[in-house]
């Protein structure tokens, strides 16, 4: 544990620290940025599909009739707050406070879970009102786009729970440090994607 | 434990600039407040003003883009880290392709409906 916090830099003389290991970890973070770019392309194509098919409701319900304003506004603020708390988790990690780090990760995960819960509830209400994925091209595009984002959040939650267990077992090591950096990048990225869903799907849908 | 963490912290700040790159509490709080404001503005524009439709769409998309930039700088620390900025380059290429896909699809599909 003590060694772990020392961060793989046994020598204090400037310039003679363990550069090889550090480079490898920062390469992995760069690799994750590249993954995020490919995810950006995935969401870009789904957004393009949605925007093109938005008006093709085939006589079914439109966004204006379906979207419930309090629901998506609450989802937006919950996700924004969870993005902030995942940032606080990274700050706690930089101070070497493992319990504080796990605490903020739990807050983030609870907010993320309530987001997913609200979204599932929203989808169920829509299906209940007869707005299924097969009803119209608009709804196919809607469920695919918003569902893909929801799936990303759910995967992030499972990943975060796994990391909390690992932190409990191993403490803050260079490896867990990199993993926390990466999941916080992922979480902020999902928040950014949601901002565009909020603007293009929901706000422009209810106008 | 606490003693060691203080050591690690001081050590990081005195010798390794790359460990200062994760932002401060101040930066996160400012980023959070800005992002809340940037979310409230589009809500007000859509539900409280009598602006015309084009104006509303331009305003809310501008807010979303500013929000993207704020999150990248305040939360994701895109500019920081060591070595060449490959992450920035990859992101610019990615965003360019996204804009081409979305704008191109909208353009060609609206042309399609004009022809038919």
mmCIF file of C-alpha atoms in Angstrom:
data_model
loop_
_atom_site.group_PDB
_atom_site.id
_atom_site.type_symbol
_atom_site.label_atom_id
_atom_site.label_comp_id
_atom_site.label_asym_id
_atom_site.label_seq_id
_atom_site.Cartn_x
_atom_site.Cartn_y
_atom_site.Cartn_z
ATOM 1 C CA UNK A 1 0.000 0.000 0.000
ATOM 2 C CA UNK A 2 2.689 2.484 0.989
ATOM 3 C CA UNK A 3 4.732 1.483 -2.015
ATOM 4 C CA UNK A 4 1.695 1.775 -4.141
ATOM 5 C CA UNK A 5 1.099 5.387 -3.163
ATOM 6 C CA UNK A 6 4.723 6.167 -3.828
ATOM 7 C CA UNK A 7 3.614 5.864 -7.417
ATOM 8 C CA UNK A 8 6.468 3.903 -8.932
ATOM 9 C CA UNK A 9 8.980 6.689 -8.418
ATOM 10 C CA UNK A 10 11.515 5.345 -5.924
ATOM 11 C CA UNK A 11 14.208 7.872 -6.750
ATOM 12 C CA UNK A 12 13.585 11.448 -5.869
ATOM 13 C CA UNK A 13 16.300 12.953 -8.046
ATOM 14 C CA UNK A 14 14.619 14.800 -10.886
ATOM 15 C CA UNK A 15 14.718 13.072 -14.223
ATOM 16 C CA UNK A 16 15.819 9.680 -12.969
ATOM 17 C CA UNK A 17 12.402 8.276 -12.137
ATOM 18 C CA UNK A 18 10.840 5.193 -13.629
ATOM 19 C CA UNK A 19 9.951 6.660 -16.973
ATOM 20 C CA UNK A 20 9.288 3.440 -18.855
ATOM 21 C CA UNK A 21 6.353 2.393 -16.711
ATOM 22 C CA UNK A 22 4.848 5.862 -16.668
ATOM 23 C CA UNK A 23 5.030 6.084 -20.459
ATOM 24 C CA UNK A 24 3.235 2.792 -20.804
ATOM 25 C CA UNK A 25 0.390 3.957 -18.553
ATOM 26 C CA UNK A 26 0.057 7.278 -20.395
ATOM 27 C CA UNK A 27 0.045 5.395 -23.728
ATOM 28 C CA UNK A 28 -2.914 3.406 -22.413
ATOM 29 C CA UNK A 29 -4.718 6.645 -21.564
ATOM 30 C CA UNK A 30 -4.012 7.888 -25.109
ATOM 31 C CA UNK A 31 -5.345 4.572 -26.429
ATOM 32 C CA UNK A 32 -8.523 5.254 -24.488
ATOM 33 C CA UNK A 33 -8.827 8.706 -26.072
ATOM 34 C CA UNK A 34 -8.690 6.975 -29.453
ATOM 35 C CA UNK A 35 -11.449 4.609 -28.320
ATOM 36 C CA UNK A 36 -13.517 7.657 -27.321
ATOM 37 C CA UNK A 37 -13.021 9.093 -30.815
ATOM 38 C CA UNK A 38 -14.370 5.871 -32.364
ATOM 39 C CA UNK A 39 -17.301 6.064 -29.936
ATOM 40 C CA UNK A 40 -17.819 9.621 -31.135
ATOM 41 C CA UNK A 41 -18.120 8.266 -34.689
ATOM 42 C CA UNK A 42 -20.640 5.647 -33.524
ATOM 43 C CA UNK A 43 -22.829 8.305 -31.889
ATOM 44 C CA UNK A 44 -22.298 10.611 -34.892
ATOM 45 C CA UNK A 45 -23.801 8.056 -37.279
ATOM 46 C CA UNK A 46 -26.703 7.380 -34.897
ATOM 47 C CA UNK A 47 -27.327 11.139 -34.598
ATOM 48 C CA UNK A 48 -27.268 11.448 -38.405
ATOM 49 C CA UNK A 49 -29.810 8.615 -38.677
ATOM 50 C CA UNK A 50 -32.030 10.203 -36.033
ATOM 51 C CA UNK A 51 -31.957 13.679 -37.584
ATOM 52 C CA UNK A 52 -32.775 12.285 -41.035
ATOM 53 C CA UNK A 53 -35.617 10.046 -39.784
ATOM 54 C CA UNK A 54 -36.992 12.487 -37.208
ATOM 55 C CA UNK A 55 -40.010 13.468 -39.273
ATOM 56 C CA UNK A 56 -40.880 9.929 -40.444
ATOM 57 C CA UNK A 57 -43.409 9.083 -37.765
ATOM 58 C CA UNK A 58 -45.616 6.894 -40.020
ATOM 59 C CA UNK A 59 -48.765 8.232 -38.364
ATOM 60 C CA UNK A 60 -47.422 7.246 -34.943
ATOM 61 C CA UNK A 61 -46.739 9.584 -32.026
ATOM 62 C CA UNK A 62 -44.222 12.412 -32.419
ATOM 63 C CA UNK A 63 -41.510 13.505 -30.001
ATOM 64 C CA UNK A 64 -43.647 16.422 -28.892
ATOM 65 C CA UNK A 65 -46.400 14.053 -27.769
ATOM 66 C CA UNK A 66 -44.041 11.538 -26.147
ATOM 67 C CA UNK A 67 -41.219 13.349 -24.372
ATOM 68 C CA UNK A 68 -41.913 14.291 -20.784
ATOM 69 C CA UNK A 69 -40.089 17.487 -19.855
ATOM 70 C CA UNK A 70 -39.535 16.892 -16.097
ATOM 71 C CA UNK A 71 -38.110 13.444 -16.870
ATOM 72 C CA UNK A 72 -35.400 14.436 -19.327
ATOM 73 C CA UNK A 73 -34.520 17.619 -17.409
ATOM 74 C CA UNK A 74 -33.988 15.532 -14.251
ATOM 75 C CA UNK A 75 -31.884 13.016 -16.217
ATOM 76 C CA UNK A 76 -29.731 15.880 -17.538
ATOM 77 C CA UNK A 77 -29.015 17.377 -14.109
ATOM 78 C CA UNK A 78 -28.362 13.948 -12.571
ATOM 79 C CA UNK A 79 -25.804 13.095 -15.267
ATOM 80 C CA UNK A 80 -24.149 16.538 -15.042
ATOM 81 C CA UNK A 81 -23.775 16.146 -11.276
ATOM 82 C CA UNK A 82 -22.374 12.629 -11.647
ATOM 83 C CA UNK A 83 -19.793 13.959 -14.104
ATOM 84 C CA UNK A 84 -18.750 16.498 -11.436
ATOM 85 C CA UNK A 85 -18.577 13.858 -8.673
ATOM 86 C CA UNK A 86 -16.432 11.573 -10.850
ATOM 87 C CA UNK A 87 -14.075 14.572 -11.168
ATOM 88 C CA UNK A 88 -14.022 14.865 -7.362
ATOM 89 C CA UNK A 89 -13.113 11.160 -7.239
ATOM 90 C CA UNK A 90 -10.042 11.873 -9.399
ATOM 91 C CA UNK A 91 -9.090 14.778 -7.086
ATOM 92 C CA UNK A 92 -9.336 12.472 -4.046
ATOM 93 C CA UNK A 93 -7.164 9.955 -5.891
ATOM 94 C CA UNK A 94 -4.513 12.617 -6.538
ATOM 95 C CA UNK A 95 -4.428 13.327 -2.809
ATOM 96 C CA UNK A 96 -3.930 9.607 -2.190
ATOM 97 C CA UNK A 97 -7.151 9.315 -0.175
ATOM 98 C CA UNK A 98 -8.488 5.918 -1.146
ATOM 99 C CA UNK A 99 -11.627 5.972 1.032
ATOM 100 C CA UNK A 100 -12.622 9.413 -0.208
ATOM 101 C CA UNK A 101 -12.026 8.180 -3.768
ATOM 102 C CA UNK A 102 -14.285 5.152 -3.254
ATOM 103 C CA UNK A 103 -16.866 7.409 -1.581
ATOM 104 C CA UNK A 104 -17.101 9.736 -4.593
ATOM 105 C CA UNK A 105 -17.214 6.737 -6.932
ATOM 106 C CA UNK A 106 -20.189 5.403 -4.942
ATOM 107 C CA UNK A 107 -21.963 8.794 -5.247
ATOM 108 C CA UNK A 108 -21.232 8.780 -9.001
ATOM 109 C CA UNK A 109 -22.506 5.225 -9.385
ATOM 110 C CA UNK A 110 -25.710 5.982 -7.431
ATOM 111 C CA UNK A 111 -26.380 9.033 -9.645
ATOM 112 C CA UNK A 112 -25.604 6.946 -12.744
ATOM 113 C CA UNK A 113 -27.961 4.202 -11.580
ATOM 114 C CA UNK A 114 -30.791 6.693 -10.967
ATOM 115 C CA UNK A 115 -30.191 8.085 -14.463
ATOM 116 C CA UNK A 116 -30.507 4.593 -15.971
ATOM 117 C CA UNK A 117 -33.578 3.969 -13.806
ATOM 118 C CA UNK A 118 -35.306 7.133 -15.061
ATOM 119 C CA UNK A 119 -34.451 6.210 -18.628
ATOM 120 C CA UNK A 120 -35.824 2.661 -18.323
ATOM 121 C CA UNK A 121 -38.971 4.112 -16.762
ATOM 122 C CA UNK A 122 -39.278 6.582 -19.653
ATOM 123 C CA UNK A 123 -38.864 3.801 -22.242
ATOM 124 C CA UNK A 124 -41.449 1.610 -20.484
ATOM 125 C CA UNK A 125 -43.950 4.499 -20.393
ATOM 126 C CA UNK A 126 -43.413 5.119 -24.097
ATOM 127 C CA UNK A 127 -43.915 1.438 -24.980
ATOM 128 C CA UNK A 128 -47.006 1.444 -22.764
ATOM 129 C CA UNK A 129 -48.396 4.354 -24.801
ATOM 130 C CA UNK A 130 -47.883 2.293 -27.970
ATOM 131 C CA UNK A 131 -44.608 3.945 -29.049
ATOM 132 C CA UNK A 132 -42.557 0.816 -29.719
ATOM 133 C CA UNK A 133 -39.256 0.536 -31.545
ATOM 134 C CA UNK A 134 -41.125 -0.933 -34.539
ATOM 135 C CA UNK A 135 -43.850 1.748 -34.639
ATOM 136 C CA UNK A 136 -42.053 4.202 -36.914
ATOM 137 C CA UNK A 137 -38.655 5.055 -38.375
ATOM 138 C CA UNK A 138 -38.506 7.992 -35.928
ATOM 139 C CA UNK A 139 -38.940 5.680 -32.929
ATOM 140 C CA UNK A 140 -36.454 3.115 -34.276
ATOM 141 C CA UNK A 141 -33.834 5.856 -34.553
ATOM 142 C CA UNK A 142 -34.810 7.296 -31.155
ATOM 143 C CA UNK A 143 -34.592 4.021 -29.223
ATOM 144 C CA UNK A 144 -31.334 3.064 -30.953
ATOM 145 C CA UNK A 145 -29.643 6.406 -30.243
ATOM 146 C CA UNK A 146 -30.859 6.942 -26.672
ATOM 147 C CA UNK A 147 -30.636 3.219 -25.881
ATOM 148 C CA UNK A 148 -26.998 3.052 -27.042
ATOM 149 C CA UNK A 149 -26.177 5.907 -24.681
ATOM 150 C CA UNK A 150 -28.080 4.216 -21.834
ATOM 151 C CA UNK A 151 -26.185 0.990 -22.525
ATOM 152 C CA UNK A 152 -22.893 2.884 -22.325
ATOM 153 C CA UNK A 153 -23.896 4.308 -18.938
ATOM 154 C CA UNK A 154 -24.912 0.837 -17.702
ATOM 155 C CA UNK A 155 -21.585 -0.685 -18.829
ATOM 156 C CA UNK A 156 -19.788 2.207 -17.109
ATOM 157 C CA UNK A 157 -21.650 1.383 -13.878
ATOM 158 C CA UNK A 158 -20.587 -2.281 -13.933
ATOM 159 C CA UNK A 159 -17.026 -1.190 -14.707
ATOM 160 C CA UNK A 160 -17.065 1.338 -11.860
ATOM 161 C CA UNK A 161 -18.273 -1.275 -9.351
ATOM 162 C CA UNK A 162 -15.423 -3.563 -10.490
ATOM 163 C CA UNK A 163 -12.921 -0.747 -9.979
ATOM 164 C CA UNK A 164 -14.236 -0.039 -6.478
ATOM 165 C CA UNK A 165 -13.621 -3.690 -5.554
ATOM 166 C CA UNK A 166 -10.133 -3.490 -7.035
ATOM 167 C CA UNK A 167 -9.408 -0.268 -5.123
ATOM 168 C CA UNK A 168 -10.534 -1.900 -1.883
ATOM 169 C CA UNK A 169 -8.191 -4.811 -2.547
ATOM 170 C CA UNK A 170 -5.113 -3.089 -3.962
ATOM 171 C CA UNK A 171 -5.332 0.597 -3.015
ATOM 172 C CA UNK A 172 -4.034 3.342 -5.291
ATOM 173 C CA UNK A 173 -1.332 1.877 -7.519
ATOM 174 C CA UNK A 174 -0.107 3.227 -10.879
ATOM 175 C CA UNK A 175 -2.434 0.705 -12.530
ATOM 176 C CA UNK A 176 -5.592 1.548 -10.549
ATOM 177 C CA UNK A 177 -4.668 5.227 -10.937
ATOM 178 C CA UNK A 178 -4.716 4.860 -14.719
ATOM 179 C CA UNK A 179 -7.975 2.893 -14.573
ATOM 180 C CA UNK A 180 -9.682 5.632 -12.544
ATOM 181 C CA UNK A 181 -8.353 8.286 -14.959
ATOM 182 C CA UNK A 182 -9.812 6.303 -17.844
ATOM 183 C CA UNK A 183 -13.247 5.715 -16.296
ATOM 184 C CA UNK A 184 -13.569 9.379 -15.394
ATOM 185 C CA UNK A 185 -12.758 10.283 -19.016
ATOM 186 C CA UNK A 186 -15.428 7.779 -20.123
ATOM 187 C CA UNK A 187 -17.977 9.233 -17.723
ATOM 188 C CA UNK A 188 -17.338 12.856 -18.795
ATOM 189 C CA UNK A 189 -17.583 11.710 -22.423
ATOM 190 C CA UNK A 190 -21.008 10.144 -21.777
ATOM 191 C CA UNK A 191 -22.100 13.407 -20.199
ATOM 192 C CA UNK A 192 -21.010 15.308 -23.328
ATOM 193 C CA UNK A 193 -22.937 12.864 -25.555
ATOM 194 C CA UNK A 194 -26.012 13.301 -23.343
ATOM 195 C CA UNK A 195 -25.812 17.107 -23.726
ATOM 196 C CA UNK A 196 -26.257 16.597 -27.475
ATOM 197 C CA UNK A 197 -29.081 14.099 -26.918
ATOM 198 C CA UNK A 198 -30.739 16.617 -24.589
ATOM 199 C CA UNK A 199 -30.386 19.412 -27.152
ATOM 200 C CA UNK A 200 -31.044 17.661 -30.454
ATOM 201 C CA UNK A 201 -33.445 14.889 -29.439
ATOM 202 C CA UNK A 202 -35.359 16.256 -26.459
ATOM 203 C CA UNK A 203 -35.311 20.070 -26.631
ATOM 204 C CA UNK A 204 -35.728 20.190 -30.401
ATOM 205 C CA UNK A 205 -38.299 17.392 -30.090
ATOM 206 C CA UNK A 206 -40.592 19.294 -27.711
ATOM 207 C CA UNK A 207 -40.336 22.630 -29.552
ATOM 208 C CA UNK B 1 -0.779 6.128 5.331
ATOM 209 C CA UNK B 2 -1.569 9.801 5.561
ATOM 210 C CA UNK B 3 2.086 10.627 5.967
ATOM 211 C CA UNK B 4 2.914 8.715 2.827
ATOM 212 C CA UNK B 5 0.179 10.324 0.841
ATOM 213 C CA UNK B 6 1.427 13.756 1.812
ATOM 214 C CA UNK B 7 4.877 12.681 0.684
ATOM 215 C CA UNK B 8 3.568 11.397 -2.595
ATOM 216 C CA UNK B 9 1.671 14.617 -3.125
ATOM 217 C CA UNK B 10 4.550 16.951 -2.341
ATOM 218 C CA UNK B 11 6.874 14.766 -4.323
ATOM 219 C CA UNK B 12 4.554 14.866 -7.316
ATOM 220 C CA UNK B 13 4.269 18.634 -7.266
ATOM 221 C CA UNK B 14 7.955 19.324 -6.814
ATOM 222 C CA UNK B 15 9.315 17.024 -9.497
ATOM 223 C CA UNK B 16 6.672 15.918 -11.935
ATOM 224 C CA UNK B 17 4.607 18.409 -13.794
ATOM 225 C CA UNK B 18 2.604 15.603 -15.335
ATOM 226 C CA UNK B 19 1.047 14.892 -11.947
ATOM 227 C CA UNK B 20 -0.407 18.357 -11.640
ATOM 228 C CA UNK B 21 -2.498 17.813 -14.721
ATOM 229 C CA UNK B 22 -5.657 16.541 -13.084
ATOM 230 C CA UNK B 23 -7.098 19.921 -12.215
ATOM 231 C CA UNK B 24 -8.003 21.498 -8.906
ATOM 232 C CA UNK B 25 -11.193 21.633 -6.906
ATOM 233 C CA UNK B 26 -11.618 25.227 -8.082
ATOM 234 C CA UNK B 27 -11.471 24.196 -11.755
ATOM 235 C CA UNK B 28 -14.040 21.436 -11.193
ATOM 236 C CA UNK B 29 -16.434 23.706 -9.295
ATOM 237 C CA UNK B 30 -16.149 26.451 -11.951
ATOM 238 C CA UNK B 31 -16.649 23.853 -14.701
ATOM 239 C CA UNK B 32 -19.701 22.454 -12.917
ATOM 240 C CA UNK B 33 -21.295 25.885 -12.412
ATOM 241 C CA UNK B 34 -20.678 26.827 -16.060
ATOM 242 C CA UNK B 35 -22.174 23.544 -17.244
ATOM 243 C CA UNK B 36 -25.287 24.084 -15.090
ATOM 244 C CA UNK B 37 -25.697 27.602 -16.534
ATOM 245 C CA UNK B 38 -25.201 26.231 -20.063
ATOM 246 C CA UNK B 39 -27.981 23.720 -19.403
ATOM 247 C CA UNK B 40 -30.407 26.209 -17.874
ATOM 248 C CA UNK B 41 -30.002 28.738 -20.751
ATOM 249 C CA UNK B 42 -31.334 26.364 -23.470
ATOM 250 C CA UNK B 43 -34.241 25.377 -21.184
ATOM 251 C CA UNK B 44 -35.171 29.048 -20.728
ATOM 252 C CA UNK B 45 -34.731 29.771 -24.434
ATOM 253 C CA UNK B 46 -37.009 26.885 -25.425
ATOM 254 C CA UNK B 47 -39.729 27.299 -22.792
ATOM 255 C CA UNK B 48 -39.694 30.966 -21.760
ATOM 256 C CA UNK B 49 -38.881 33.120 -24.778
ATOM 257 C CA UNK B 50 -40.809 33.981 -27.895
ATOM 258 C CA UNK B 51 -37.775 33.750 -30.180
ATOM 259 C CA UNK B 52 -38.371 32.324 -33.639
ATOM 260 C CA UNK B 53 -37.573 28.668 -34.287
ATOM 261 C CA UNK B 54 -34.290 29.197 -36.179
ATOM 262 C CA UNK B 55 -33.021 31.512 -33.446
ATOM 263 C CA UNK B 56 -33.854 28.965 -30.746
ATOM 264 C CA UNK B 57 -32.148 26.117 -32.638
ATOM 265 C CA UNK B 58 -28.988 28.157 -33.242
ATOM 266 C CA UNK B 59 -28.869 29.254 -29.579
ATOM 267 C CA UNK B 60 -29.334 25.797 -28.069
ATOM 268 C CA UNK B 61 -26.820 24.142 -30.433
ATOM 269 C CA UNK B 62 -24.286 26.891 -29.629
ATOM 270 C CA UNK B 63 -24.821 26.222 -25.903
ATOM 271 C CA UNK B 64 -24.266 22.481 -26.469
ATOM 272 C CA UNK B 65 -21.013 23.148 -28.357
ATOM 273 C CA UNK B 66 -19.758 25.514 -25.616
ATOM 274 C CA UNK B 67 -20.719 22.849 -23.081
ATOM 275 C CA UNK B 68 -18.605 20.324 -25.040
ATOM 276 C CA UNK B 69 -15.612 22.680 -24.946
ATOM 277 C CA UNK B 70 -16.097 23.397 -21.207
ATOM 278 C CA UNK B 71 -16.240 19.685 -20.378
ATOM 279 C CA UNK B 72 -13.151 18.984 -22.502
ATOM 280 C CA UNK B 73 -11.114 21.692 -20.788
ATOM 281 C CA UNK B 74 -12.386 21.694 -17.198
ATOM 282 C CA UNK B 75 -13.204 18.011 -16.686
ATOM 283 C CA UNK B 76 -11.330 15.983 -19.295
ATOM 284 C CA UNK B 77 -8.157 18.143 -19.228
ATOM 285 C CA UNK B 78 -7.614 17.695 -22.913
ATOM 286 C CA UNK B 79 -4.659 20.098 -23.151
ATOM 287 C CA UNK B 80 -2.704 18.603 -20.305
ATOM 288 C CA UNK B 81 -0.457 15.555 -20.130
ATOM 289 C CA UNK B 82 2.987 15.006 -21.552
ATOM 290 C CA UNK B 83 4.224 14.513 -25.083
ATOM 291 C CA UNK B 84 2.614 15.543 -28.344
ATOM 292 C CA UNK B 85 -1.115 16.170 -28.204
ATOM 293 C CA UNK B 86 -2.180 13.035 -30.045
ATOM 294 C CA UNK B 87 -5.458 12.984 -28.112
ATOM 295 C CA UNK B 88 -6.348 16.470 -29.396
ATOM 296 C CA UNK B 89 -5.412 15.513 -32.956
ATOM 297 C CA UNK B 90 -7.460 12.290 -32.806
ATOM 298 C CA UNK B 91 -10.423 14.202 -31.388
ATOM 299 C CA UNK B 92 -10.272 16.891 -34.084
ATOM 300 C CA UNK B 93 -10.227 14.233 -36.833
ATOM 301 C CA UNK B 94 -13.112 12.427 -35.105
ATOM 302 C CA UNK B 95 -15.235 15.562 -34.702
ATOM 303 C CA UNK B 96 -14.560 16.529 -38.321
ATOM 304 C CA UNK B 97 -15.831 13.131 -39.516
ATOM 305 C CA UNK B 98 -18.889 13.411 -37.220
ATOM 306 C CA UNK B 99 -19.763 16.840 -38.638
ATOM 307 C CA UNK B 100 -19.332 15.524 -42.209
ATOM 308 C CA UNK B 101 -21.545 12.481 -41.479
ATOM 309 C CA UNK B 102 -24.316 14.451 -39.747
ATOM 310 C CA UNK B 103 -24.338 17.567 -41.955
ATOM 311 C CA UNK B 104 -23.809 15.460 -45.115
ATOM 312 C CA UNK B 105 -26.684 13.114 -44.250
ATOM 313 C CA UNK B 106 -29.062 15.963 -43.494
ATOM 314 C CA UNK B 107 -28.076 17.759 -46.687
ATOM 315 C CA UNK B 108 -28.370 14.789 -49.050
ATOM 316 C CA UNK B 109 -31.566 13.460 -47.475
ATOM 317 C CA UNK B 110 -33.314 16.829 -47.641
ATOM 318 C CA UNK B 111 -32.216 17.126 -51.299
ATOM 319 C CA UNK B 112 -33.646 13.648 -51.852
ATOM 320 C CA UNK B 113 -37.060 14.703 -50.560
ATOM 321 C CA UNK B 114 -37.016 17.781 -52.801
ATOM 322 C CA UNK B 115 -36.375 15.619 -55.902
ATOM 323 C CA UNK B 116 -39.101 13.068 -55.193
#
